[in-house]
Coordinates of C-alpha atoms in Angstrom, one line a residue:
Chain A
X1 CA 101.0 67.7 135.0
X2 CA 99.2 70.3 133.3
X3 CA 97.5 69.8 130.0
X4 CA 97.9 73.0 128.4
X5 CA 101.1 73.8 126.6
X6 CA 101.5 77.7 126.6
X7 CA 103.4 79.8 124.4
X8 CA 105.7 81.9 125.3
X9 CA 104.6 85.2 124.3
X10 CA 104.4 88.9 126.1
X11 CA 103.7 88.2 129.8
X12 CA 101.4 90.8 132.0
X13 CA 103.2 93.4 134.5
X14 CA 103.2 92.7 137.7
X15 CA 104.8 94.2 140.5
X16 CA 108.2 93.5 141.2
X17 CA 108.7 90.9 144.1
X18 CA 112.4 91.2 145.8
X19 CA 113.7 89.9 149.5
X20 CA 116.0 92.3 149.8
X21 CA 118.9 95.2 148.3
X22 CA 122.0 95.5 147.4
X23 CA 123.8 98.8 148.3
X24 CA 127.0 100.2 146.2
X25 CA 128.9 103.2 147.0
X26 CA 131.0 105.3 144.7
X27 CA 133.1 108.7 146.3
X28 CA 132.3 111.9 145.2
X29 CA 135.0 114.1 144.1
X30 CA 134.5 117.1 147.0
X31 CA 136.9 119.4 145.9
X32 CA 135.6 119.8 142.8
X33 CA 131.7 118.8 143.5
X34 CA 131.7 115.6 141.0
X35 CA 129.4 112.3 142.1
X36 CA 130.0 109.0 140.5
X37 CA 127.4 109.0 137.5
X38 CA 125.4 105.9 137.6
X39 CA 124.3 105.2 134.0
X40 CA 121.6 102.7 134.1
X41 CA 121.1 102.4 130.3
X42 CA 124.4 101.4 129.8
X43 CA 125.3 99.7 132.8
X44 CA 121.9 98.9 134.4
X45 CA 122.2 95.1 134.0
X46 CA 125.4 94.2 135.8
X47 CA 125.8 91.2 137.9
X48 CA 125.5 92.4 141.7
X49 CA 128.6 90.7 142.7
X50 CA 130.5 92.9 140.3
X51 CA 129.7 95.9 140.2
X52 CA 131.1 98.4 137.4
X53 CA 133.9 100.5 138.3
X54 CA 134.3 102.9 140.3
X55 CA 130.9 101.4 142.7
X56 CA 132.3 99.4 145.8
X57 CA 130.0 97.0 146.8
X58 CA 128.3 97.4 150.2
X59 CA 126.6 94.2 150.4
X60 CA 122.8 93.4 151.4
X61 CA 121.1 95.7 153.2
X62 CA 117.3 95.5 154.8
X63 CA 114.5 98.1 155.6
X64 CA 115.5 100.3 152.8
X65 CA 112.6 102.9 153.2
X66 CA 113.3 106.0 150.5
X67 CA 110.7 109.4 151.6
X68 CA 110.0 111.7 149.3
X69 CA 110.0 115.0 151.6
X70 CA 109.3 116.9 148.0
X71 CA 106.3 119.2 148.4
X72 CA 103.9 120.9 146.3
X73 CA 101.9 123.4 146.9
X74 CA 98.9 125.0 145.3
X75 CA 98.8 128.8 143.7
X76 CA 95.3 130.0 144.5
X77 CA 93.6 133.6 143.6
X78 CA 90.3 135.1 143.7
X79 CA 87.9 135.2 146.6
X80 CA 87.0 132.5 146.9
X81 CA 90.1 131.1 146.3
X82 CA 90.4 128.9 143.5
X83 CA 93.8 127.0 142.6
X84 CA 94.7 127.5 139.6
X85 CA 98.1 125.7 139.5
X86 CA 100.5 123.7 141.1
X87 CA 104.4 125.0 142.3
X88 CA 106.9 122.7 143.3
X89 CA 107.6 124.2 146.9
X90 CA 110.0 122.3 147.9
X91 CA 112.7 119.1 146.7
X92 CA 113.8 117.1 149.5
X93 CA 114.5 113.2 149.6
X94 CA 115.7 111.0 152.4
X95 CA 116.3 107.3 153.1
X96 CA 116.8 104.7 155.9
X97 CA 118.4 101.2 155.5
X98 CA 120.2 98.9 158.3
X99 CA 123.4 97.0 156.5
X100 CA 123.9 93.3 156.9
X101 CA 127.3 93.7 157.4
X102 CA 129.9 95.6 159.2
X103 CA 133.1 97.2 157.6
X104 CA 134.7 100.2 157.0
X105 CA 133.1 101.6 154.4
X106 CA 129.3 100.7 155.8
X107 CA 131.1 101.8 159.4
X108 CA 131.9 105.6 157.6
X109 CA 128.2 105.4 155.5
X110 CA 126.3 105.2 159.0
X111 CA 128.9 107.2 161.0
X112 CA 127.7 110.4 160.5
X113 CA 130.8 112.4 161.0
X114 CA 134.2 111.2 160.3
X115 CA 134.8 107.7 160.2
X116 CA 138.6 106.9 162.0
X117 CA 141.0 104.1 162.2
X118 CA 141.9 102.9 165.7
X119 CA 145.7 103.2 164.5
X120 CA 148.2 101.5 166.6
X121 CA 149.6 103.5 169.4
X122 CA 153.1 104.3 170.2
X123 CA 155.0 103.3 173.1
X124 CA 153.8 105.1 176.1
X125 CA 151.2 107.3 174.1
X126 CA 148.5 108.9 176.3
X127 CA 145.3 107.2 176.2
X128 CA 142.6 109.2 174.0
X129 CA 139.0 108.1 172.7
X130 CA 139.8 107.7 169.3
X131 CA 143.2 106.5 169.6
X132 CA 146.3 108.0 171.3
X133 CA 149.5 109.4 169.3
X134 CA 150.2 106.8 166.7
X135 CA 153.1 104.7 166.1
X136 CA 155.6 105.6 162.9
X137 CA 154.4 104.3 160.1
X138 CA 156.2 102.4 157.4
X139 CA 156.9 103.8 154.2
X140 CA 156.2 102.3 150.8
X141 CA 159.5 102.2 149.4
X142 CA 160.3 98.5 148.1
X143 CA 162.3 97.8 144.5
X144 CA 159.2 97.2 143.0
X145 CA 156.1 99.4 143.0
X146 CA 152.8 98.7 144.9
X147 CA 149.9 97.7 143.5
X148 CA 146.3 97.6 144.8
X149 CA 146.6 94.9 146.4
X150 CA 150.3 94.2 147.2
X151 CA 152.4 96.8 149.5
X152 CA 156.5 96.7 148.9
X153 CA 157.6 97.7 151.8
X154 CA 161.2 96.0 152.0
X155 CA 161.5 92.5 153.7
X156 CA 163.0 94.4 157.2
X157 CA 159.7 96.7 157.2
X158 CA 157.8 93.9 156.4
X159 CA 159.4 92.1 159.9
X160 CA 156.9 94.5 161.6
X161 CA 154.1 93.7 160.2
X162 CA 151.8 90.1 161.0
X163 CA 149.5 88.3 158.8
X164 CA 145.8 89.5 159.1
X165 CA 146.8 93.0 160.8
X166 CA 144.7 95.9 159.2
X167 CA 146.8 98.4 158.0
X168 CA 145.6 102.2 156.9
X169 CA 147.9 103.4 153.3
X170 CA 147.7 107.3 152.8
X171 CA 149.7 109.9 152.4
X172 CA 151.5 112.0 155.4
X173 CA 149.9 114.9 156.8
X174 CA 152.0 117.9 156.4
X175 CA 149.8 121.5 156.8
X176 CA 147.1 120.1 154.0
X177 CA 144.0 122.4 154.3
X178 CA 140.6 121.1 152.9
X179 CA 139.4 117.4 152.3
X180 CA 141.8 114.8 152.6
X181 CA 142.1 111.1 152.6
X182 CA 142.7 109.5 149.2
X183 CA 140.5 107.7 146.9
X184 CA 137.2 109.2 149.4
X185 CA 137.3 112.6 151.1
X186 CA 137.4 111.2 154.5
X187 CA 137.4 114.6 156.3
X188 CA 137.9 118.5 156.5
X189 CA 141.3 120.2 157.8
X190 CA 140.6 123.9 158.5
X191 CA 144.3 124.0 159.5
X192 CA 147.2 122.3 161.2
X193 CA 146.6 123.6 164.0
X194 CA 143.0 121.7 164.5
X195 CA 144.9 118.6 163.7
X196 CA 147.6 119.4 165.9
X197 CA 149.8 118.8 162.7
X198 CA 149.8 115.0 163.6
X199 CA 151.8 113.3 160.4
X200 CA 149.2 110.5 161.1
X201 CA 146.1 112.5 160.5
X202 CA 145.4 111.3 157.0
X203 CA 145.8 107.5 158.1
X204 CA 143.6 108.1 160.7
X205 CA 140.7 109.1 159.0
X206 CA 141.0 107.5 155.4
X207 CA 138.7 104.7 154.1
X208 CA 142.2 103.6 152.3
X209 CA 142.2 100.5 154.3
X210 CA 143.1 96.8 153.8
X211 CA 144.0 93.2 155.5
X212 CA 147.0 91.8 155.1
X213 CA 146.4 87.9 154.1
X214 CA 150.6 87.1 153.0
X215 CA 153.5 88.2 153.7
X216 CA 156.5 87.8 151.0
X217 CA 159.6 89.0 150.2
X218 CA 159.0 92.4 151.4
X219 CA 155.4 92.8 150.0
X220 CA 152.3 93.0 152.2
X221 CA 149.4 91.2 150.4
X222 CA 146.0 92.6 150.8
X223 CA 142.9 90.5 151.1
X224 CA 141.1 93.2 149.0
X225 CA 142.0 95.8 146.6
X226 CA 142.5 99.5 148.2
X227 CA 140.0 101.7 147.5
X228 CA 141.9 104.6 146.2
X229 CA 144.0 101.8 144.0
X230 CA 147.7 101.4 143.4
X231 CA 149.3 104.3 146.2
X232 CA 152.2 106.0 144.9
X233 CA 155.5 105.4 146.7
X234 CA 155.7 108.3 149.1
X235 CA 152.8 106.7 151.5
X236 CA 152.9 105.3 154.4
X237 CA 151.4 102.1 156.1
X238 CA 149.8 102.5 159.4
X239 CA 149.2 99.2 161.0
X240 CA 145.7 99.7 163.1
X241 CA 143.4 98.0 165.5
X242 CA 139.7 98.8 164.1
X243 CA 137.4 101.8 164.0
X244 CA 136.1 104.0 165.5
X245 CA 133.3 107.3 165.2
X246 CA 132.0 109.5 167.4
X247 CA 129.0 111.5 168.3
X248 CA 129.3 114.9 168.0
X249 CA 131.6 115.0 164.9
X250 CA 131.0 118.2 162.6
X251 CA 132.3 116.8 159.3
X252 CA 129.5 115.3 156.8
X253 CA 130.5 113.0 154.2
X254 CA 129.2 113.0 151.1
X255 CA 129.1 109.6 148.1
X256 CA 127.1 108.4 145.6
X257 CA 124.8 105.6 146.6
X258 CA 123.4 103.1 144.3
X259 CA 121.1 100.7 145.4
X260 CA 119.3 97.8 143.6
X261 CA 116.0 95.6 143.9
X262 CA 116.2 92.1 141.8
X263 CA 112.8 91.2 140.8
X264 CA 111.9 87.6 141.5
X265 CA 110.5 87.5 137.7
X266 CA 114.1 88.8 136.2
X267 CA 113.0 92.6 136.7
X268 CA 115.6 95.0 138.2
X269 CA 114.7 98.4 140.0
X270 CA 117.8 100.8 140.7
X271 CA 117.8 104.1 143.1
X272 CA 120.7 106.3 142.4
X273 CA 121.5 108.9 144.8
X274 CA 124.2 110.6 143.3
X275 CA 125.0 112.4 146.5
X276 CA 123.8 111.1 149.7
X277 CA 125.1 112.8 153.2
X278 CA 124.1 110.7 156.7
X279 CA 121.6 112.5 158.6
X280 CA 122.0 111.4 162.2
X281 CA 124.7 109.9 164.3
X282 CA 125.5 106.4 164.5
X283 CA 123.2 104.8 165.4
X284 CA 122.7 100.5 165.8
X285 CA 119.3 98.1 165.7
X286 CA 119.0 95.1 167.1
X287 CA 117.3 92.4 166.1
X288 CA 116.4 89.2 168.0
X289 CA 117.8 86.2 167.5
X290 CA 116.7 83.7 170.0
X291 CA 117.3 83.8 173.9
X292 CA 119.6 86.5 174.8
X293 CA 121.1 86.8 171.3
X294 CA 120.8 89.7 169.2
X295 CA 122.6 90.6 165.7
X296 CA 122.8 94.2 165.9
X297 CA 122.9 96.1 162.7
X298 CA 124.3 99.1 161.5
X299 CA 121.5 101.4 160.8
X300 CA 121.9 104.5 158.2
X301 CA 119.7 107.9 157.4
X302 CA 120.5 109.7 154.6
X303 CA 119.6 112.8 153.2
X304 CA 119.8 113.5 148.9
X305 CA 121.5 116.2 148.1
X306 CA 120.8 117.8 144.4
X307 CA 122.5 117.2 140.7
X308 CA 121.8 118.5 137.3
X309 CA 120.5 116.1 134.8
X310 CA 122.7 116.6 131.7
X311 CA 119.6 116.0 129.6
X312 CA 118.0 118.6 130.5
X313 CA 118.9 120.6 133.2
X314 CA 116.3 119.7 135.9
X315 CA 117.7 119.7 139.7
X316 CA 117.1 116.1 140.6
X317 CA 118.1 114.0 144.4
X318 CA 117.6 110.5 142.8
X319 CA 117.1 108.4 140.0
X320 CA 114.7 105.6 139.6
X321 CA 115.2 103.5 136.9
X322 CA 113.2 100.2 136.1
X323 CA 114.1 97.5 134.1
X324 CA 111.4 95.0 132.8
X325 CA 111.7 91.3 133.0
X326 CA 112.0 89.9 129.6
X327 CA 109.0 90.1 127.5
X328 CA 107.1 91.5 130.0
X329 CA 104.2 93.9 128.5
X330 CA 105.2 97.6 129.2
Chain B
X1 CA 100.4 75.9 139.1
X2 CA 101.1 72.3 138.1
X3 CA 103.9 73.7 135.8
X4 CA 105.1 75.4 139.2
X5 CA 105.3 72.2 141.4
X6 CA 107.2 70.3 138.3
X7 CA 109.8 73.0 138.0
X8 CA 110.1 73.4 141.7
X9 CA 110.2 69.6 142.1
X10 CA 113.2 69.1 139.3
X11 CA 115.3 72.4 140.2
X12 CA 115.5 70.9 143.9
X13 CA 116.0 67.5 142.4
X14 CA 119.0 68.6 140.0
X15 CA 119.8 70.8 143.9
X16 CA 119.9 68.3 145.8
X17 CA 121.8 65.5 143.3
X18 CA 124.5 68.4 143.1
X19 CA 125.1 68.7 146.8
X20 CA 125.1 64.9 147.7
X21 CA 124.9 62.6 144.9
X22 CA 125.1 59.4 146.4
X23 CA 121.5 60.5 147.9
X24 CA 119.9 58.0 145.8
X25 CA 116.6 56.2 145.9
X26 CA 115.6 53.1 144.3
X27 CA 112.2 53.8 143.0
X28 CA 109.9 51.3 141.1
X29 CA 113.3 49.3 139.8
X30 CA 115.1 52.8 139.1
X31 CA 117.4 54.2 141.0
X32 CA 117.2 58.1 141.0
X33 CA 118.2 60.7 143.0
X34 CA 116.8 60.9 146.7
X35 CA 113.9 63.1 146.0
X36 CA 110.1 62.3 145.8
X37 CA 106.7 63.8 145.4
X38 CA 104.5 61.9 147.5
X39 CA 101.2 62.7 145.0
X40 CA 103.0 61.4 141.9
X41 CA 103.6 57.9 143.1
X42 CA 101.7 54.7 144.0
X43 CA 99.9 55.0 147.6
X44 CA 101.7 53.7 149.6
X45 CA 101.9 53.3 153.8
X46 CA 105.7 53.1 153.7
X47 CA 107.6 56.1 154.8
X48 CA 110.8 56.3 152.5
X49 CA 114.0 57.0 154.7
X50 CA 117.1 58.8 153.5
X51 CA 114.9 60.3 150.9
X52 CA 113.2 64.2 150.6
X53 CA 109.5 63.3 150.4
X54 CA 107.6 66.5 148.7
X55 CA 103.6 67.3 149.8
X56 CA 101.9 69.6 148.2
X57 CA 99.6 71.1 150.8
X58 CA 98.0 75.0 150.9
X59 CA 97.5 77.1 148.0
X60 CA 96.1 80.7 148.0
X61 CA 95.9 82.4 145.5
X62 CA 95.9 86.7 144.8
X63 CA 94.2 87.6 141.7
X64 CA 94.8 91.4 142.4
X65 CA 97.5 91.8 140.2
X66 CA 97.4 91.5 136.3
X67 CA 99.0 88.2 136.6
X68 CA 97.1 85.6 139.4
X69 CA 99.8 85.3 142.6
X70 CA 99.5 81.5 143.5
X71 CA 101.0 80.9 146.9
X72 CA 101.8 77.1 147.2
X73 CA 103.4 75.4 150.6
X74 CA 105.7 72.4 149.8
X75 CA 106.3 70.3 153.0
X76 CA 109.1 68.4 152.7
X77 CA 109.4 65.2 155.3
X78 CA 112.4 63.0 155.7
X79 CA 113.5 60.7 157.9
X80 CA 116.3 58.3 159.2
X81 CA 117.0 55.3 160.8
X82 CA 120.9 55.8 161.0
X83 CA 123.1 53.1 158.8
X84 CA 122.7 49.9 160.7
X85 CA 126.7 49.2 160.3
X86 CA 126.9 52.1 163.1
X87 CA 123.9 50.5 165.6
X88 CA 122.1 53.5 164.3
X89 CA 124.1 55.6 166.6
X90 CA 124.4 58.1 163.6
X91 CA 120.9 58.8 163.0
X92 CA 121.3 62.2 164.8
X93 CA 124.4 63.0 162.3
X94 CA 122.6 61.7 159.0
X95 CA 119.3 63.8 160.0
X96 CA 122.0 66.8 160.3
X97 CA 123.3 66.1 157.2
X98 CA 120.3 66.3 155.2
X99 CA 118.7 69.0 156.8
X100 CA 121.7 70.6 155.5
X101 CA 121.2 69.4 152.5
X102 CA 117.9 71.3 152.3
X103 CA 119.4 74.2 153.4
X104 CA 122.3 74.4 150.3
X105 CA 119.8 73.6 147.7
X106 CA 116.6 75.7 149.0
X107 CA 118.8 78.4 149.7
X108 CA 121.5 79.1 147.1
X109 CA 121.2 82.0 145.0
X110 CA 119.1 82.3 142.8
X111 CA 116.0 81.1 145.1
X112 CA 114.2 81.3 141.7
X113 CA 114.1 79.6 138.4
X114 CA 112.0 80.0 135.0
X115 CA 109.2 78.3 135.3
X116 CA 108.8 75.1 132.5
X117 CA 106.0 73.1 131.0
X118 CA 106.7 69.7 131.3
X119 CA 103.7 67.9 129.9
X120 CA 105.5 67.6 126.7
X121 CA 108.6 66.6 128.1
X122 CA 106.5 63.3 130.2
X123 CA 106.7 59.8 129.6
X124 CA 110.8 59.7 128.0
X125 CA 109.5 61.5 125.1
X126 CA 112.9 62.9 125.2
X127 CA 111.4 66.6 124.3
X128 CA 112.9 69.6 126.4
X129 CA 110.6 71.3 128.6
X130 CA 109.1 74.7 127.4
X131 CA 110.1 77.7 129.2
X132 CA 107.1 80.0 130.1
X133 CA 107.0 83.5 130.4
X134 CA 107.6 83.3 134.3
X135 CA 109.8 82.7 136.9
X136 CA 109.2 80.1 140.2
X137 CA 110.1 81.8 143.3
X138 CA 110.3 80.3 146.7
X139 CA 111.3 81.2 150.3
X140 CA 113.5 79.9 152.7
X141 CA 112.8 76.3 154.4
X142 CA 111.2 76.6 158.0
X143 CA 111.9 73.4 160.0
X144 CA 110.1 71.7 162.1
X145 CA 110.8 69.8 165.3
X146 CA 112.9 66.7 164.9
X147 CA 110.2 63.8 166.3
X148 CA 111.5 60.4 167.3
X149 CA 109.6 57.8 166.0
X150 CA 111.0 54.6 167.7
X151 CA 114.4 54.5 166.4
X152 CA 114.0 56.8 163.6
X153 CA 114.1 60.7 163.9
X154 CA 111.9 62.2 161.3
X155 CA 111.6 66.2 160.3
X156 CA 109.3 68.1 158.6
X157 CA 110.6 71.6 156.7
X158 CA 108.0 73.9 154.9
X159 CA 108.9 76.0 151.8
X160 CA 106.8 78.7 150.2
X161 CA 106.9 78.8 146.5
X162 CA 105.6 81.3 144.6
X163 CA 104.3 81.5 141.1
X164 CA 102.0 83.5 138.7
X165 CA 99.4 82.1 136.8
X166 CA 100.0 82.9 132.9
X167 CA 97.5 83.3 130.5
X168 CA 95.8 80.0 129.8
X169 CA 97.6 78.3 132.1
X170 CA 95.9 75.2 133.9

């Protein structure tokens, strides 16, 4: 062993070492233009596995690559022409990741377009590429009110439905114009007519999704909390068979994205996006495994859209924030 | 970098212990969890089996940074003859076993630790380790080939652990 007994006093900075990042999503209130304010001073040390409300984590996610696209140009005058000061010309950020998992909500992030549940069909329902007419769902209507996890749907409703089904919660569509789907704005209605005033709609495009793990006295138990929280007792319960998007989809969803670096030597670095649109279709990688095996994974581009810092007015697309190991020179 | 190999050598001792502690050895009279460093221990020819034998082998090191990078590579052998009660039939099963073994205790989160000064700590003192101003990072295991030697199957895995170099550190 070593002979030297060092005391512990301020440490040099070096660079952050990380393996990898850890992606959260937060919705962003469209109606009203709101993102999900990340506040890395007060919450910037949080334990990834849980994440402050309202962030949803995302899990691990590889080749995060941010570009800044910002660019400055020079003012010049005289002949010759000598610069004599700098202009911001133009603010622009985007960034690339590929998700180590597959689910809904990383399934909408990378989608590009509207992100829709493969809801069950009815009985003799023509066929149709993201799912034909849908079969009636089952209203939340049970003694006892649902919570974010448990759906009351009476025990002869509850017949109907099978342990580890996915199920879509959301409201009815009936002529809603504008963004819908609770808890995220999951898409656009320019009018009942586009949406052939399917009662469905909503269900078919919300991210309010869950999997039911029990099934007791009338109450479907979810394996995970929904995402828009305890529904009120006018929704309805769509049982469904997966997901689906498409290419060619007009709608672009917007969230806050928050993604994190831990530092091998207890550093932290944190990019929030408080609004973050996808900038191209879906799109998948794959990645060798051995042989013929591949694990293909879900690969995103985004594009930052602009916030005003409260602090000071400035028009910024993300925050950086770094936070210093302990007793690490600064 | 000495302080680096200790800590790395006791965190995937205490690991290891945690996962299976009937992985014992008896070493020098004392029994003690199944985990060795080949350099700290009398020369021996004997190859210990049902035990995680640590070598120290490269070392590079990237004095770029403010801090001096070390980059060491732990290879850790182990072998097994199989428990004679089974004809050694098992060998292939008990190989399995503590390759994942390895796995659990290289790989669980976090793959790093703060980095300690043992030196007063040596000899049953019974003084705690010093915590430096660093942590000890380390990669996933690699593994190598299982060989068969006669009737024991033997397996090499390679870690990379990472370290800086603190101020008037030896």
């Amino acid at each position: 062993m070593s002979t030297t007994v060092t005391a512990v006093g301020l440490v040099g900075a070096v660079a952050p070492v990380t393996r990898r990042v850890r992606a959260y999503f937060a919705p962003v209130n469209r109606a009203a233009g709101a993102p999900t304010v990340f506040d890395a001073a007060h919450s910037g040390t949080f334990a990834l596995s849980s994440p402050p409300a309202p962030w949803v984590d995302l899990g691990w996610c590889t080749k995060f690559a941010r570009k800044s696209e910002t660019k400055i140009g020079a003012l010049t005058t005289g002949a010759p022409a000598v610069v004599q000061s700098q202009v911001v010309t133009q603010v622009e950020a985007t960034l690339q990741l590929e998700f180590e998992s597959w689910g809904k909500l990383q399934l909408a992030l990378a989608a590009g377009s509207q992100q829709m549940n493969l809801l069950q069909t009815a009985t003799g329902a023509a066929a149709n590429g993201s799912g034909g007419r849908a079969a009636q769902a089952v209203l939340l209507t049970g003694a006892a009110a649902s919570t974010a996890t448990a759906l009351n749907v009476g025990a002869a409703a509850a017949a109907q439905f099978e342990v580890g089904q996915l199920v879509s919660v959301d409201e009815d569509y009936v002529a809603q114009v504008g963004f819908v789907g609770s808890g995220v704005s999951a898409a656009y209605v320019s009018s009942p007519a586009s949406v052939a005033n399917d009662i469905n709609y909503i269900r078919r495009v919300s991210l309010n999704v869950g999997r039911v793990v029990s099934i007791a006295n009338g109450v479907l138990q979810l394996g995970a909390p929904l995402l828009a929280g305890a529904p009120p007792s006018g929704m309805q319960v769509s049982p469904l068979m997966g997901f689906v998007d498409r290419e060619g989809g007009g709608f672009f969803q917007e969230w806050s994205g928050l993604f994190v670096m831990d530092g091998e030597q207890g550093d932290r670095v944190i990019y929030h996006y408080p609004r973050l649109q996808a900038m191209q279709g879906s799109a998948e990688m794959a990645e060798a495994l051995a042989g013929p095996l591949e694990k293909v994974k879900l690969a995103g581009a985004f594009r930052a859209l602009p916030v005003k810092d409260a602090n000071d007015g400035e028009t910024v697309l993300c925050f950086r924030s770094y936070l210093p190991g302990a007793m690490r020179a600064v | 970098m000495q302080n680096a190999r200790d800590t790395f050598y006791v965190t995937l001792r205490d690991r290891l212990a945690a996962v299976n502690p009937a992985r014992t050895i008896v070493l020098r009279g004392v029994i003690r969890p199944g985990v060795l460093v080949e350099e700290n221990e009398l020369a021996s020819a004997t190859v210990p089996v049902n035990a995680f034998c640590l070598h120290w082998t490269g070392l590079s090191v990237d004095a770029q940074g403010a801090l001096p990078l070390a980059t060491m590579t732990c290879e850790i052998s182990y072998a097994t003859d199989g428990d004679s009660g089974n004809g050694g039939m098992d060998r292939g099963r008990l190989l399995s076993a503590m390759d994942a073994e390895l796995v659990a205790a290289v790989s669980a989160a976090p793959q790093s630790v703060t980095k300690r000064n043992y030196v007063g700590a040596a000899g049953g003192s019974g003084l705690a380790p010093v915590a430096m101003g660093t942590n000890v990072f380390w990669g996933d295991a690699a593994f190598g080939a299982a060989v068969v030697n006669t009737e024991r199957l033997e397996r090499v895995a390679t870690v990379e652990v990472f370290c800086y170099q603190e101020a008037g550190e030896l």
